[in-house]
Amino acid sequence: MDSDVDIAPPPESGSGRTLPRRPDGADGADESGGLRTAARVAVQALIAGAPVVLLGGVAIVLGPDITTALDDRAVAAWRTVFTAIVIQGVPFLLLGTVVSAAISAFVPAWVFTRVLPRNPVLAVPVAGAAGVVLPGCECASVPVAGSLMRRGVAPAAALAFLLSAPAINPIVLVATYVAFPGNPWMVAARLIASLLTSVAMGWLWIRAGREEWLRLPKGPAGHTPGASRAEEFRLSLQHDFLHAGGFLVVGAAAAATFNVAVPHSVLRLFSDSLWLSLPMLGLLAVVLAVCSEADAFVAASLTGFSPTARLAFMVVGPMVDLKLIALQSGTFGRAFAVRFSSATWVVAVACSALVGWWLL
């Protein structure tokens, strides 16, 4: 009697089971995937190696000229200023990013809502003062402020914390003390001026801010699902240190170039006038975008300017710079970033002038 059921072939001798057959084309797919992987690795290697080859060629061709130029007094001064800023700033930058990453990974955001008053007018100074004990770099303060808003914290309080946390935390204050040895009044002036600016901007938002200007950020209300706290800490530390370290190097190079290339006659044009030197260094802080853990060392190198003008550099920098404006635009909207950054710059310069006149 015939059967419709196919009978499987007997297993090969010496085997107790039937070996599965590979689908048709599987070998070809593996080979194709391997070729694509190899090609991708080769392309990445070429892209990564191109700058090395280019720099090597420049060094070979221009080596004698570069060696001669390095002996020049101006270049030697530039190298000295640049090296001093970087060496002094890197330890504080590393410590700041470690603390910031630890807070991001291990401190739940609901902790902030438990300690803030429900009245926004009272919550603003409390949130501003919280920056003293909850350090973080300015790059991390924007997503933290967005997270607070998503959890129901008043926008004015979240914005006050956004401005104060990178400006008055212990690491920044200690770095300022080290950068200005024997001048504790500079530390006190930075603390007071930055706190005044953050609280004033929070209250100003309550008074004049409009809901349509602020686009509340969207995103998860907690930690990244499925990610361990250790992994979040590692990723946050890696991102913050590499990101902020790059700005430190660029800021140090710009400050060294500024010290060497700009004639002293031009510096005296601004440094001799308080009303010109304050906005000058305020604008320089926006352009240089130095990390708050290291900006005190850049400010200390600007010896041609008055202490009050250098105070303005340290107060404005952690609150308004090019990278922060871009981060705020992406998180809260361009309409908010333009208005808030402009108002913060004016308030920060005014508070710096007031506190500098009082203490410095």
mmCIF file of C-alpha atoms in Angstrom:
data_model
loop_
_atom_site.group_PDB
_atom_site.id
_atom_site.type_symbol
_atom_site.label_atom_id
_atom_site.label_comp_id
_atom_site.label_asym_id
_atom_site.label_seq_id
_atom_site.Cartn_x
_atom_site.Cartn_y
_atom_site.Cartn_z
ATOM 1 C CA MET A 1 0.000 0.000 0.000
ATOM 2 C CA ASP A 2 1.438 3.357 -1.024
ATOM 3 C CA SER A 3 1.957 6.116 1.576
ATOM 4 C CA ASP A 4 2.033 9.848 1.140
ATOM 5 C CA VAL A 5 4.618 10.259 3.937
ATOM 6 C CA ASP A 6 8.201 10.713 2.772
ATOM 7 C CA ILE A 7 10.638 8.377 4.380
ATOM 8 C CA ALA A 8 13.861 10.132 5.504
ATOM 9 C CA PRO A 9 17.099 8.525 4.335
ATOM 10 C CA PRO A 10 18.926 6.476 6.903
ATOM 11 C CA PRO A 11 21.678 8.223 8.871
ATOM 12 C CA GLU A 12 25.221 7.861 7.746
ATOM 13 C CA SER A 13 27.213 5.042 9.233
ATOM 14 C CA GLY A 14 28.791 5.901 12.573
ATOM 15 C CA SER A 15 26.223 8.572 13.339
ATOM 16 C CA GLY A 16 23.274 8.261 15.616
ATOM 17 C CA ARG A 17 21.243 11.106 14.093
ATOM 18 C CA THR A 18 20.542 12.784 10.799
ATOM 19 C CA LEU A 19 22.715 15.840 10.109
ATOM 20 C CA PRO A 20 20.702 18.925 9.086
ATOM 21 C CA ARG A 21 21.358 20.284 5.657
ATOM 22 C CA ARG A 22 22.342 23.942 5.182
ATOM 23 C CA PRO A 23 19.835 25.986 3.234
ATOM 24 C CA ASP A 24 20.684 26.681 -0.333
ATOM 25 C CA GLY A 25 22.798 29.803 -0.704
ATOM 26 C CA ALA A 26 23.865 29.923 2.984
ATOM 27 C CA ASP A 27 27.529 29.453 2.126
ATOM 28 C CA GLY A 28 27.337 32.227 -0.436
ATOM 29 C CA ALA A 29 25.655 34.549 2.052
ATOM 30 C CA ASP A 30 28.395 33.926 4.604
ATOM 31 C CA GLU A 31 31.066 34.615 2.033
ATOM 32 C CA SER A 32 29.271 37.789 0.910
ATOM 33 C CA GLY A 33 28.932 39.000 4.506
ATOM 34 C CA GLY A 34 32.594 38.301 5.141
ATOM 35 C CA LEU A 35 33.588 40.285 2.071
ATOM 36 C CA ARG A 36 31.433 43.212 3.149
ATOM 37 C CA THR A 37 32.947 43.146 6.629
ATOM 38 C CA ALA A 38 36.457 43.028 5.218
ATOM 39 C CA ALA A 39 35.709 45.896 2.854
ATOM 40 C CA ARG A 40 34.226 47.969 5.686
ATOM 41 C CA VAL A 41 37.265 47.360 7.895
ATOM 42 C CA ALA A 42 39.580 48.285 5.030
ATOM 43 C CA VAL A 43 37.698 51.526 4.372
ATOM 44 C CA GLN A 44 37.761 52.462 8.059
ATOM 45 C CA ALA A 45 41.468 51.708 8.224
ATOM 46 C CA LEU A 46 42.090 53.940 5.217
ATOM 47 C CA ILE A 47 40.027 56.770 6.726
ATOM 48 C CA ALA A 48 41.797 56.471 10.069
ATOM 49 C CA GLY A 49 45.219 56.195 8.473
ATOM 50 C CA ALA A 50 44.832 59.072 6.034
ATOM 51 C CA PRO A 51 45.449 61.823 8.651
ATOM 52 C CA VAL A 52 48.470 59.939 9.974
ATOM 53 C CA VAL A 53 49.942 59.632 6.504
ATOM 54 C CA LEU A 54 49.174 63.278 5.771
ATOM 55 C CA LEU A 55 50.752 64.508 9.000
ATOM 56 C CA GLY A 56 53.745 62.244 8.452
ATOM 57 C CA GLY A 57 54.267 63.666 4.988
ATOM 58 C CA VAL A 58 54.003 67.218 6.283
ATOM 59 C CA ALA A 59 56.497 66.413 9.045
ATOM 60 C CA ILE A 60 58.963 64.942 6.549
ATOM 61 C CA VAL A 61 58.680 67.816 4.099
ATOM 62 C CA LEU A 62 58.457 70.678 6.599
ATOM 63 C CA GLY A 63 60.432 69.083 9.425
ATOM 64 C CA PRO A 64 63.423 71.459 9.308
ATOM 65 C CA ASP A 65 61.185 74.528 9.123
ATOM 66 C CA ILE A 66 59.022 73.296 12.014
ATOM 67 C CA THR A 67 62.092 72.627 14.140
ATOM 68 C CA THR A 68 63.388 76.121 13.460
ATOM 69 C CA ALA A 69 60.006 77.675 14.239
ATOM 70 C CA LEU A 70 59.751 75.847 17.559
ATOM 71 C CA ASP A 71 62.833 77.683 18.730
ATOM 72 C CA ASP A 72 61.144 81.029 18.182
ATOM 73 C CA ARG A 73 60.367 82.909 21.388
ATOM 74 C CA ALA A 74 56.694 83.458 20.544
ATOM 75 C CA VAL A 75 56.119 79.794 19.734
ATOM 76 C CA ALA A 76 57.904 78.775 22.908
ATOM 77 C CA ALA A 77 55.648 81.090 24.910
ATOM 78 C CA TRP A 78 52.566 79.644 23.184
ATOM 79 C CA ARG A 79 53.718 76.119 23.990
ATOM 80 C CA THR A 80 54.331 77.018 27.628
ATOM 81 C CA VAL A 81 50.905 78.620 28.126
ATOM 82 C CA PHE A 82 49.094 75.799 26.310
ATOM 83 C CA THR A 83 50.874 73.057 28.281
ATOM 84 C CA ALA A 84 50.280 74.785 31.609
ATOM 85 C CA ILE A 85 46.546 75.183 30.994
ATOM 86 C CA VAL A 86 46.065 71.584 29.883
ATOM 87 C CA ILE A 87 48.162 70.028 32.667
ATOM 88 C CA GLN A 88 46.371 72.066 35.333
ATOM 89 C CA GLY A 89 42.905 71.528 33.916
ATOM 90 C CA VAL A 90 42.868 67.807 33.059
ATOM 91 C CA PRO A 91 42.809 66.438 36.662
ATOM 92 C CA PHE A 92 39.821 68.609 37.569
ATOM 93 C CA LEU A 93 38.121 67.770 34.297
ATOM 94 C CA LEU A 94 38.513 64.049 34.993
ATOM 95 C CA LEU A 95 37.257 64.395 38.562
ATOM 96 C CA GLY A 96 34.280 66.444 37.412
ATOM 97 C CA THR A 97 33.253 63.979 34.741
ATOM 98 C CA VAL A 98 33.589 61.058 37.191
ATOM 99 C CA VAL A 99 31.232 62.747 39.661
ATOM 100 C CA SER A 100 28.846 63.790 36.890
ATOM 101 C CA ALA A 101 28.748 60.251 35.476
ATOM 102 C CA ALA A 102 28.143 58.802 38.951
ATOM 103 C CA ILE A 103 25.189 61.128 39.522
ATOM 104 C CA SER A 104 23.771 60.349 36.095
ATOM 105 C CA ALA A 105 24.043 56.588 36.606
ATOM 106 C CA PHE A 106 23.269 56.066 40.287
ATOM 107 C CA VAL A 107 21.103 58.983 41.505
ATOM 108 C CA PRO A 108 17.423 58.684 40.506
ATOM 109 C CA ALA A 109 15.927 61.877 39.132
ATOM 110 C CA TRP A 110 13.002 61.719 41.578
ATOM 111 C CA VAL A 111 15.447 62.711 44.330
ATOM 112 C CA PHE A 112 15.350 66.255 42.975
ATOM 113 C CA THR A 113 11.568 66.483 43.118
ATOM 114 C CA ARG A 114 11.499 65.401 46.769
ATOM 115 C CA VAL A 115 13.648 68.302 47.982
ATOM 116 C CA LEU A 116 12.152 71.137 45.904
ATOM 117 C CA PRO A 117 9.254 73.249 47.231
ATOM 118 C CA ARG A 118 6.062 73.170 45.224
ATOM 119 C CA ASN A 119 5.977 76.963 44.950
ATOM 120 C CA PRO A 120 8.103 77.854 41.883
ATOM 121 C CA VAL A 121 9.252 81.153 43.441
ATOM 122 C CA LEU A 122 10.714 79.260 46.400
ATOM 123 C CA ALA A 123 11.899 76.328 44.288
ATOM 124 C CA VAL A 124 14.144 78.530 42.142
ATOM 125 C CA PRO A 125 16.699 79.501 44.858
ATOM 126 C CA VAL A 126 16.628 75.971 46.293
ATOM 127 C CA ALA A 127 17.358 74.488 42.859
ATOM 128 C CA GLY A 128 20.074 77.069 42.268
ATOM 129 C CA ALA A 129 21.720 76.290 45.611
ATOM 130 C CA ALA A 130 21.506 72.550 44.843
ATOM 131 C CA GLY A 131 24.244 73.082 42.278
ATOM 132 C CA VAL A 132 26.709 73.458 45.147
ATOM 133 C CA VAL A 133 26.282 69.836 46.233
ATOM 134 C CA LEU A 134 25.301 68.210 42.933
ATOM 135 C CA PRO A 135 28.197 68.777 40.522
ATOM 136 C CA GLY A 136 27.993 68.227 36.811
ATOM 137 C CA CYS A 137 29.452 69.655 33.634
ATOM 138 C CA GLU A 138 27.450 72.048 31.479
ATOM 139 C CA CYS A 139 27.002 69.387 28.799
ATOM 140 C CA ALA A 140 25.234 67.122 31.296
ATOM 141 C CA SER A 141 23.145 69.901 32.851
ATOM 142 C CA VAL A 142 20.895 70.272 29.797
ATOM 143 C CA PRO A 143 19.608 66.659 29.740
ATOM 144 C CA VAL A 144 19.315 66.717 33.554
ATOM 145 C CA ALA A 145 17.139 69.830 33.362
ATOM 146 C CA GLY A 146 15.004 68.194 30.675
ATOM 147 C CA SER A 147 14.621 65.110 32.839
ATOM 148 C CA LEU A 148 13.495 67.243 35.777
ATOM 149 C CA MET A 149 10.853 68.952 33.639
ATOM 150 C CA ARG A 150 9.525 65.581 32.484
ATOM 151 C CA ARG A 151 9.090 64.605 36.129
ATOM 152 C CA GLY A 152 6.965 67.644 36.916
ATOM 153 C CA VAL A 153 9.592 70.062 38.270
ATOM 154 C CA ALA A 154 8.726 73.693 37.501
ATOM 155 C CA PRO A 155 10.655 74.858 34.410
ATOM 156 C CA ALA A 156 11.975 77.911 36.278
ATOM 157 C CA ALA A 157 13.549 75.686 38.962
ATOM 158 C CA ALA A 158 14.978 73.279 36.395
ATOM 159 C CA LEU A 159 16.506 76.183 34.470
ATOM 160 C CA ALA A 160 18.052 77.620 37.640
ATOM 161 C CA PHE A 161 19.671 74.250 38.305
ATOM 162 C CA LEU A 162 20.805 74.044 34.671
ATOM 163 C CA LEU A 163 22.751 77.295 35.104
ATOM 164 C CA SER A 164 24.098 76.798 38.619
ATOM 165 C CA ALA A 165 25.229 73.153 38.644
ATOM 166 C CA PRO A 166 28.188 73.538 36.256
ATOM 167 C CA ALA A 167 29.176 76.925 37.702
ATOM 168 C CA ILE A 168 29.252 76.577 41.505
ATOM 169 C CA ASN A 169 29.855 72.906 42.246
ATOM 170 C CA PRO A 170 32.755 72.000 44.589
ATOM 171 C CA ILE A 171 35.062 70.794 41.825
ATOM 172 C CA VAL A 172 34.760 74.067 39.935
ATOM 173 C CA LEU A 173 35.314 76.115 43.086
ATOM 174 C CA VAL A 174 38.409 74.107 44.056
ATOM 175 C CA ALA A 175 39.764 74.472 40.520
ATOM 176 C CA THR A 176 39.201 78.223 40.760
ATOM 177 C CA TYR A 177 41.099 78.348 44.058
ATOM 178 C CA VAL A 178 44.020 76.458 42.514
ATOM 179 C CA ALA A 179 44.023 78.647 39.399
ATOM 180 C CA PHE A 180 44.033 81.845 41.499
ATOM 181 C CA PRO A 181 46.362 80.993 44.405
ATOM 182 C CA GLY A 182 46.258 83.397 47.301
ATOM 183 C CA ASN A 183 43.039 85.026 46.073
ATOM 184 C CA PRO A 184 40.086 83.373 47.860
ATOM 185 C CA TRP A 185 37.930 86.361 47.020
ATOM 186 C CA MET A 186 37.867 85.198 43.407
ATOM 187 C CA VAL A 187 36.283 81.915 44.546
ATOM 188 C CA ALA A 188 33.683 83.759 46.621
ATOM 189 C CA ALA A 189 32.973 86.176 43.782
ATOM 190 C CA ARG A 190 32.440 83.335 41.313
ATOM 191 C CA LEU A 191 30.093 81.533 43.697
ATOM 192 C CA ILE A 192 27.989 84.611 44.458
ATOM 193 C CA ALA A 193 27.825 85.965 40.895
ATOM 194 C CA SER A 194 26.932 82.579 39.396
ATOM 195 C CA LEU A 195 24.265 81.882 42.032
ATOM 196 C CA LEU A 196 22.776 85.343 41.562
ATOM 197 C CA THR A 197 22.636 84.822 37.804
ATOM 198 C CA SER A 198 20.930 81.417 38.033
ATOM 199 C CA VAL A 199 18.318 82.596 40.557
ATOM 200 C CA ALA A 200 17.659 85.819 38.644
ATOM 201 C CA MET A 201 17.113 83.871 35.408
ATOM 202 C CA GLY A 202 14.722 81.466 37.156
ATOM 203 C CA TRP A 203 12.650 84.314 38.532
ATOM 204 C CA LEU A 204 12.820 86.120 35.190
ATOM 205 C CA TRP A 205 11.360 83.032 33.513
ATOM 206 C CA ILE A 206 8.483 83.011 36.017
ATOM 207 C CA ARG A 207 7.846 86.667 35.292
ATOM 208 C CA ALA A 208 8.346 86.919 31.533
ATOM 209 C CA GLY A 209 8.650 83.358 30.146
ATOM 210 C CA ARG A 210 5.965 81.921 27.901
ATOM 211 C CA GLU A 211 4.966 78.318 27.507
ATOM 212 C CA GLU A 212 5.080 78.475 23.708
ATOM 213 C CA TRP A 213 8.781 79.379 23.836
ATOM 214 C CA LEU A 214 9.711 76.212 25.705
ATOM 215 C CA ARG A 215 9.403 72.836 23.985
ATOM 216 C CA LEU A 216 9.285 70.263 26.745
ATOM 217 C CA PRO A 217 11.738 67.461 25.951
ATOM 218 C CA LYS A 218 10.475 64.004 25.194
ATOM 219 C CA GLY A 219 12.137 60.840 26.344
ATOM 220 C CA PRO A 220 12.173 58.180 29.049
ATOM 221 C CA ALA A 221 11.653 59.336 32.610
ATOM 222 C CA GLY A 222 14.233 57.002 34.109
ATOM 223 C CA HIS A 223 17.478 55.258 33.380
ATOM 224 C CA THR A 224 18.054 53.503 30.082
ATOM 225 C CA PRO A 225 16.025 50.264 30.064
ATOM 226 C CA GLY A 226 18.122 47.116 30.096
ATOM 227 C CA ALA A 227 21.385 48.908 30.825
ATOM 228 C CA SER A 228 23.278 48.266 34.049
ATOM 229 C CA ARG A 229 24.307 51.173 36.251
ATOM 230 C CA ALA A 230 27.970 50.320 35.712
ATOM 231 C CA GLU A 231 27.508 50.435 31.940
ATOM 232 C CA GLU A 232 25.682 53.772 32.144
ATOM 233 C CA PHE A 233 28.497 55.128 34.317
ATOM 234 C CA ARG A 234 31.146 53.962 31.838
ATOM 235 C CA LEU A 235 29.360 55.388 28.815
ATOM 236 C CA SER A 236 28.612 58.698 30.528
ATOM 237 C CA LEU A 237 32.198 59.052 31.749
ATOM 238 C CA GLN A 238 33.623 58.197 28.346
ATOM 239 C CA HIS A 239 31.340 60.635 26.533
ATOM 240 C CA ASP A 240 31.724 63.528 28.970
ATOM 241 C CA PHE A 241 35.510 63.268 29.335
ATOM 242 C CA LEU A 242 36.249 62.930 25.624
ATOM 243 C CA HIS A 243 33.734 65.613 24.711
ATOM 244 C CA ALA A 244 34.795 68.109 27.375
ATOM 245 C CA GLY A 245 38.482 67.229 26.988
ATOM 246 C CA GLY A 246 38.347 68.229 23.351
ATOM 247 C CA PHE A 247 36.898 71.608 24.278
ATOM 248 C CA LEU A 248 39.587 72.022 26.949
ATOM 249 C CA VAL A 249 42.347 71.476 24.382
ATOM 250 C CA VAL A 250 40.706 73.833 21.899
ATOM 251 C CA GLY A 251 40.178 76.437 24.623
ATOM 252 C CA ALA A 252 43.762 76.139 25.826
ATOM 253 C CA ALA A 253 45.068 76.535 22.273
ATOM 254 C CA ALA A 254 42.824 79.537 21.688
ATOM 255 C CA ALA A 255 43.853 81.163 24.980
ATOM 256 C CA ALA A 256 47.537 80.588 24.248
ATOM 257 C CA THR A 257 47.118 82.022 20.750
ATOM 258 C CA PHE A 258 45.224 84.975 22.193
ATOM 259 C CA ASN A 259 48.036 85.683 24.660
ATOM 260 C CA VAL A 260 50.784 85.443 22.053
ATOM 261 C CA ALA A 261 49.225 86.748 18.839
ATOM 262 C CA VAL A 262 47.149 89.702 20.012
ATOM 263 C CA PRO A 263 49.329 92.805 20.418
ATOM 264 C CA HIS A 264 49.477 94.320 23.881
ATOM 265 C CA SER A 265 48.293 97.637 22.468
ATOM 266 C CA VAL A 266 45.014 95.997 21.416
ATOM 267 C CA LEU A 267 44.688 94.326 24.813
ATOM 268 C CA ARG A 268 45.211 97.648 26.562
ATOM 269 C CA LEU A 269 42.410 99.149 24.471
ATOM 270 C CA PHE A 270 40.012 96.733 26.145
ATOM 271 C CA SER A 271 41.734 95.971 29.444
ATOM 272 C CA ASP A 272 42.089 99.628 30.455
ATOM 273 C CA SER A 273 38.313 100.073 30.300
ATOM 274 C CA LEU A 274 36.068 98.051 32.606
ATOM 275 C CA TRP A 275 33.066 98.575 30.337
ATOM 276 C CA LEU A 276 34.932 97.191 27.315
ATOM 277 C CA SER A 277 36.834 94.354 29.009
ATOM 278 C CA LEU A 278 33.726 92.813 30.605
ATOM 279 C CA PRO A 279 31.775 92.245 27.352
ATOM 280 C CA MET A 280 35.015 91.343 25.569
ATOM 281 C CA LEU A 281 35.768 88.401 27.866
ATOM 282 C CA GLY A 282 32.066 87.577 28.069
ATOM 283 C CA LEU A 283 32.010 87.095 24.303
ATOM 284 C CA LEU A 284 35.315 85.213 24.423
ATOM 285 C CA ALA A 285 33.783 82.739 26.892
ATOM 286 C CA VAL A 286 30.915 82.098 24.478
ATOM 287 C CA VAL A 287 33.278 81.396 21.580
ATOM 288 C CA LEU A 288 35.905 79.323 23.397
ATOM 289 C CA ALA A 289 33.320 77.052 25.102
ATOM 290 C CA VAL A 290 35.782 75.753 27.696
ATOM 291 C CA CYS A 291 34.526 73.143 30.168
ATOM 292 C CA SER A 292 33.641 74.656 33.552
ATOM 293 C CA GLU A 293 36.074 72.354 35.380
ATOM 294 C CA ALA A 294 38.963 73.941 33.473
ATOM 295 C CA ASP A 295 37.892 77.458 32.504
ATOM 296 C CA ALA A 296 39.447 78.999 35.633
ATOM 297 C CA PHE A 297 42.911 78.100 34.342
ATOM 298 C CA VAL A 298 42.153 79.756 31.011
ATOM 299 C CA ALA A 299 40.863 82.846 32.827
ATOM 300 C CA ALA A 300 43.968 82.964 35.026
ATOM 301 C CA SER A 301 46.151 83.033 31.906
ATOM 302 C CA LEU A 302 44.425 86.213 30.638
ATOM 303 C CA THR A 303 46.649 88.387 32.794
ATOM 304 C CA GLY A 304 46.116 91.516 30.719
ATOM 305 C CA PHE A 305 42.547 91.887 31.980
ATOM 306 C CA SER A 306 41.179 92.982 35.325
ATOM 307 C CA PRO A 307 39.967 90.443 37.918
ATOM 308 C CA THR A 308 36.377 91.540 37.319
ATOM 309 C CA ALA A 309 36.662 90.891 33.593
ATOM 310 C CA ARG A 310 38.130 87.445 34.240
ATOM 311 C CA LEU A 311 35.293 86.823 36.687
ATOM 312 C CA ALA A 312 32.848 87.559 33.863
ATOM 313 C CA PHE A 313 34.649 84.979 31.717
ATOM 314 C CA MET A 314 34.137 82.314 34.409
ATOM 315 C CA VAL A 315 30.519 83.246 35.116
ATOM 316 C CA VAL A 316 29.392 83.441 31.481
ATOM 317 C CA GLY A 317 31.249 80.365 30.204
ATOM 318 C CA PRO A 318 29.386 77.599 32.100
ATOM 319 C CA MET A 319 26.027 79.235 31.287
ATOM 320 C CA VAL A 320 26.303 80.501 27.717
ATOM 321 C CA ASP A 321 28.586 79.159 25.000
ATOM 322 C CA LEU A 322 28.229 77.830 21.486
ATOM 323 C CA LYS A 323 27.876 74.178 22.433
ATOM 324 C CA LEU A 324 25.305 74.966 25.123
ATOM 325 C CA ILE A 325 23.231 77.041 22.718
ATOM 326 C CA ALA A 326 23.230 74.096 20.309
ATOM 327 C CA LEU A 327 22.289 71.645 23.087
ATOM 328 C CA GLN A 328 19.488 73.889 24.321
ATOM 329 C CA SER A 329 18.166 74.344 20.777
ATOM 330 C CA GLY A 330 17.984 70.590 20.262
ATOM 331 C CA THR A 331 16.411 69.925 23.659
ATOM 332 C CA PHE A 332 14.069 72.854 24.268
ATOM 333 C CA GLY A 333 13.719 74.432 20.836
ATOM 334 C CA ARG A 334 15.472 77.236 18.996
ATOM 335 C CA ALA A 335 13.010 79.911 20.119
ATOM 336 C CA PHE A 336 13.825 79.153 23.731
ATOM 337 C CA ALA A 337 17.600 78.867 23.239
ATOM 338 C CA VAL A 338 17.947 82.241 21.496
ATOM 339 C CA ARG A 339 15.922 84.143 24.089
ATOM 340 C CA PHE A 340 17.245 82.328 27.149
ATOM 341 C CA SER A 341 20.918 82.432 26.139
ATOM 342 C CA SER A 342 20.774 86.130 25.237
ATOM 343 C CA ALA A 343 19.111 87.078 28.512
ATOM 344 C CA THR A 344 21.488 84.860 30.512
ATOM 345 C CA TRP A 345 24.533 86.521 28.927
ATOM 346 C CA VAL A 346 23.307 90.001 29.851
ATOM 347 C CA VAL A 347 22.406 88.992 33.419
ATOM 348 C CA ALA A 348 25.715 87.128 33.913
ATOM 349 C CA VAL A 349 27.810 90.097 32.770
ATOM 350 C CA ALA A 350 25.780 92.471 34.959
ATOM 351 C CA CYS A 351 26.108 90.216 38.034
ATOM 352 C CA SER A 352 29.841 89.835 37.398
ATOM 353 C CA ALA A 353 30.266 93.609 37.256
ATOM 354 C CA LEU A 354 28.276 94.077 40.464
ATOM 355 C CA VAL A 355 30.033 91.355 42.465
ATOM 356 C CA GLY A 356 33.457 92.255 41.057
ATOM 357 C CA TRP A 357 32.967 95.887 42.098
ATOM 358 C CA TRP A 358 31.960 94.673 45.570
ATOM 359 C CA LEU A 359 34.594 91.981 46.248
ATOM 360 C CA LEU A 360 37.445 92.423 43.779
#
